[in-house]
Amino acid sequence: MYGLIDCNNFFVSCERVFNPALNGHPVVVLSNNDGCVIARSNEAKALGIPMGCPAFQIKDHTDPRQVVQLSARHIVYADLSHRIMSIMGSEVEGLEVYSVDEAFFRTPYDDVDQNHQFLARLVTKVHRCVGVPVSIGFAPSRSLAKIASHIAKKDPRITDGVYWLVRPEAIDIILRRTPIADVWGIGRRLTASLLGKGIDTAYKFAHMPSGMVRALYSVTVERTQRELRGEDCQVVNPVTIAHRSLMTSRTFGHVLTDRCQVQDAIVHFAQATAKRLRDEHQVAAAVMTYVRGDRFREDLPYYSNSCEMRLRTPSSSTMTLVHYALVAFNAIFRDGFGYRKAGVMVSELSPDSSVQLNVWDTEDHGKQRALMQAIDGINQRYSAHVVQLAPEAGEQSWSPNQSRLAPRSKTLRIYTGQIYDTDASEDCCDTSNDKTPHTHHSV
DNA sequence: TCTGGGGTCCTAGGACCC
DNA sequence: TCTGGGGTCCTAGGACCC
């Protein structure tokens, strides 16, 4: 059987770890540009604030002064996630980290009650050690475990945070109560299509003829259907497996028209992507740059384009990737338009241990690799951006807005040996969101 | 005034091959 | 008048996820 551990209101719960005064209040965490709501506390959900709600629309749902709005601090969330996954990894077999706040695993026992007791203790342990509340569901398939974990989270009668779906009669009852839109893998388009055919519950979907599902939709949808019938056939690609592509992109704090400013951003994104690639010990055979205008501004001409470059030899060198990202950028940049977002993506990744050198390639890859290792080493030893290839102005014109970072007094806390200092300067609002937690000393 | 940032997989259709 | 039948590979775009 499969279990799914799911953190409750994850980003909000992380903020509450560092500021317990937030408990009991409606709290939302905002996306990178303080744009939309990406996490809500139960109190915020009760006020009717939907997921993905643009921040400026919160007032449509409630008095915005009632709601604590916080800029996201993904570095902090990633660290807490890592702690939770470490605990899980040491307690269960076959942990598949599916996202920052979710992981599938194999339940350790054959017996349902034994599993239940074991997992209830695990819920308590994670909460006690990390401070983040979690829920666990378990069932014969991952899709059913997902439904079970939602029930564990939502139903207040489930006090120990664990819910299981194993007996066929129980599964039928729950599937009849589950709206088709709540099924994992059934998004907006499929929901609309299925509703049009009178399929409004997970139960009706599970009992459609398989051949019809396959013919109307795709193998993915058919797999989802089989999962609801208790068959284990979902192919999960956990993030612990190597990425197939990596992307760095941002919405700018405001519309940019100057070529140099957008180019600065591209250089920054390419550098960041190259570093992540090296951290994963992978190389890329293709680099794509894209730019686009502001899709919400109807008063400006909209332009959007992308260009992909193939590398002669797969690489993770910052110099190489920046070079190709800029060649692509120069191919698509047009004067006279406003730009609101841009990004760099690398794809066709492979392990860096097996780079096949191109006969016609004249670049010296050995030297580049040694240089990259040296730079990464210096940056790791000192602070993140001591050595950079391209000069970057202190204040980047494209920096996203992040005006709602938790105040320093609320974030600087000693936490099991680490000090988080997410807002280095007390007076000015530092918009850089790349601060890493520094380990100053053990406590 | 203000609308995120990553990822994955699948399918259809065209180019090309024998 | 009559105009094959498979294959494979690649790409763009759609749909989904958190």
CSV table of N, CA, C and O (backbone and C1' of nucleotides) in Angstrom, one decimal, chain A residues 32-33 246-252 265-266 268-270 272-273 276 288-292 340-346 398 400 433, chain B residues 4-7:
chain,number,residue,atom,x,y,z
A,32,ASN,N,6.1,35.2,-5.7
A,32,ASN,CA,7.3,36.0,-5.9
A,32,ASN,C,7.2,37.5,-5.9
A,32,ASN,O,7.9,38.2,-5.2
A,33,ASN,N,6.3,38.0,-6.8
A,33,ASN,CA,6.2,39.4,-7.0
A,33,ASN,C,5.2,40.0,-6.0
A,33,ASN,O,4.6,41.0,-6.4
A,246,LEU,N,15.5,22.4,-16.5
A,246,LEU,CA,15.6,23.4,-15.3
A,246,LEU,C,15.3,24.8,-15.9
A,246,LEU,O,15.8,25.1,-17.0
A,247,MET,N,14.6,25.5,-15.1
A,247,MET,CA,14.2,26.9,-15.6
A,247,MET,C,14.4,27.9,-14.5
A,247,MET,O,14.1,27.6,-13.3
A,248,THR,N,14.9,29.1,-14.9
A,248,THR,CA,14.8,30.2,-13.9
A,248,THR,C,14.2,31.3,-14.7
A,248,THR,O,14.6,31.7,-15.8
A,249,SER,N,13.1,31.9,-14.1
A,249,SER,CA,12.4,33.0,-14.7
A,249,SER,C,11.8,33.8,-13.6
A,249,SER,O,11.5,33.4,-12.5
A,250,ARG,N,11.5,35.1,-13.9
A,250,ARG,CA,10.9,36.0,-13.0
A,250,ARG,C,10.0,37.0,-13.7
A,250,ARG,O,10.3,37.4,-14.9
A,251,THR,N,9.0,37.4,-13.0
A,251,THR,CA,8.2,38.6,-13.4
A,251,THR,C,9.0,39.7,-12.8
A,251,THR,O,9.3,39.7,-11.7
A,252,PHE,N,9.2,40.8,-13.6
A,252,PHE,CA,9.9,41.9,-13.1
A,252,PHE,C,9.0,42.8,-12.3
A,252,PHE,O,7.8,42.7,-12.4
A,265,ALA,N,19.0,40.7,-16.7
A,265,ALA,CA,18.1,39.7,-16.1
A,265,ALA,C,18.5,38.3,-16.7
A,265,ALA,O,18.6,37.3,-16.0
A,266,ILE,N,18.6,38.3,-18.0
A,266,ILE,CA,18.9,37.0,-18.7
A,266,ILE,C,20.3,36.5,-18.2
A,266,ILE,O,20.4,35.3,-18.0
A,268,HIS,N,21.6,37.0,-15.4
A,268,HIS,CA,21.4,36.5,-14.0
A,268,HIS,C,20.7,35.1,-14.0
A,268,HIS,O,21.2,34.2,-13.3
A,269,PHE,N,19.7,35.0,-14.8
A,269,PHE,CA,19.0,33.7,-14.9
A,269,PHE,C,19.8,32.6,-15.4
A,269,PHE,O,19.8,31.4,-14.9
A,270,ALA,N,20.7,32.9,-16.4
A,270,ALA,CA,21.5,31.8,-17.0
A,270,ALA,C,22.6,31.4,-16.0
A,270,ALA,O,22.9,30.2,-15.8
A,272,ALA,N,22.2,31.5,-12.7
A,272,ALA,CA,21.6,30.7,-11.7
A,272,ALA,C,21.2,29.3,-12.2
A,272,ALA,O,21.4,28.3,-11.4
A,273,THR,N,20.8,29.2,-13.4
A,273,THR,CA,20.5,27.9,-14.0
A,273,THR,C,21.7,27.0,-14.1
A,273,THR,O,21.7,25.8,-13.8
A,276,ARG,N,22.6,25.6,-10.7
A,276,ARG,CA,21.7,24.5,-10.3
A,276,ARG,C,22.1,23.2,-11.1
A,276,ARG,O,22.1,22.1,-10.5
A,288,MET,N,17.3,27.6,-23.7
A,288,MET,CA,16.2,28.4,-24.3
A,288,MET,C,16.0,29.7,-23.5
A,288,MET,O,16.1,29.7,-22.3
A,289,THR,N,15.9,30.8,-24.2
A,289,THR,CA,15.6,32.1,-23.6
A,289,THR,C,14.2,32.6,-24.0
A,289,THR,O,13.9,32.4,-25.2
A,290,TYR,N,13.4,33.1,-23.1
A,290,TYR,CA,12.2,33.7,-23.6
A,290,TYR,C,11.9,35.0,-22.9
A,290,TYR,O,12.4,35.3,-21.8
A,291,VAL,N,11.2,35.9,-23.6
A,291,VAL,CA,10.8,37.2,-23.1
A,291,VAL,C,9.3,37.4,-23.3
A,291,VAL,O,8.8,36.8,-24.3
A,292,ARG,N,8.7,38.1,-22.5
A,292,ARG,CA,7.3,38.5,-22.8
A,292,ARG,C,6.9,39.7,-22.2
A,292,ARG,O,7.5,40.2,-21.2
A,340,ARG,N,7.9,42.3,-19.3
A,340,ARG,CA,7.5,42.1,-17.9
A,340,ARG,C,8.0,40.8,-17.3
A,340,ARG,O,8.1,40.6,-16.1
A,341,LYS,N,8.4,39.9,-18.2
A,341,LYS,CA,8.9,38.6,-17.7
A,341,LYS,C,9.9,38.1,-18.6
A,341,LYS,O,9.8,38.3,-19.8
A,342,ALA,N,10.8,37.3,-18.1
A,342,ALA,CA,11.8,36.6,-19.0
A,342,ALA,C,12.3,35.4,-18.2
A,342,ALA,O,12.1,35.3,-17.0
A,343,GLY,N,12.9,34.5,-19.0
A,343,GLY,CA,13.4,33.3,-18.3
A,343,GLY,C,14.4,32.6,-19.2
A,343,GLY,O,14.6,32.8,-20.4
A,344,VAL,N,15.2,31.7,-18.5
A,344,VAL,CA,16.2,30.8,-19.2
A,344,VAL,C,15.9,29.4,-18.8
A,344,VAL,O,15.8,29.1,-17.6
A,345,MET,N,15.8,28.5,-19.8
A,345,MET,CA,15.6,27.1,-19.5
A,345,MET,C,16.6,26.3,-20.2
A,345,MET,O,17.0,26.5,-21.3
A,346,VAL,N,17.1,25.3,-19.5
A,346,VAL,CA,18.0,24.3,-20.1
A,346,VAL,C,17.3,23.0,-20.1
A,346,VAL,O,16.5,22.6,-19.3
A,398,TRP,N,15.4,44.9,-12.5
A,398,TRP,CA,14.3,44.0,-12.8
A,398,TRP,C,13.8,43.3,-11.5
A,398,TRP,O,12.9,42.4,-11.6
A,400,PRO,N,12.0,41.7,-8.5
A,400,PRO,CA,10.6,41.6,-8.2
A,400,PRO,C,10.4,42.4,-6.9
A,400,PRO,O,11.3,42.7,-6.1
A,433,ASN,N,16.0,38.1,-2.9
A,433,ASN,CA,15.3,37.0,-2.3
A,433,ASN,C,16.3,35.7,-2.3
A,433,ASN,O,15.8,34.6,-2.2
B,4,DG,P,1.3,36.6,-12.0
B,4,DG,O5',2.2,35.8,-10.9
B,4,DG,C5',3.0,36.6,-9.9
B,4,DG,C4',4.1,35.7,-9.5
B,4,DG,C3',5.0,35.2,-10.7
B,4,DG,O3',6.3,35.3,-10.3
B,4,DG,C1',4.0,33.4,-9.6
B,5,DG,P,7.4,34.9,-11.4
B,5,DG,O5',7.8,33.4,-11.0
B,5,DG,C5',8.3,33.2,-9.8
B,5,DG,C4',8.7,31.7,-9.7
B,5,DG,C3',9.5,31.2,-10.9
B,5,DG,O3',10.4,30.3,-10.5
B,5,DG,C1',7.5,30.0,-10.7
B,6,DG,P,11.7,30.0,-11.4
B,6,DG,O5',11.2,29.1,-12.6
B,6,DG,C5',10.8,27.9,-12.8
B,6,DG,C4',10.6,26.9,-11.7
B,6,DG,C3',10.9,25.6,-12.3
B,6,DG,O3',11.9,24.9,-11.6
B,6,DG,C1',8.6,25.8,-11.4
B,7,DG,P,12.8,23.9,-12.6
B,7,DG,O5',11.9,22.6,-12.5
B,7,DG,C5',11.5,21.9,-13.7
B,7,DG,C4',10.4,21.0,-13.3
B,7,DG,C3',10.0,20.0,-14.4
B,7,DG,O3',10.8,18.9,-14.1
B,7,DG,C1',8.1,21.1,-13.5
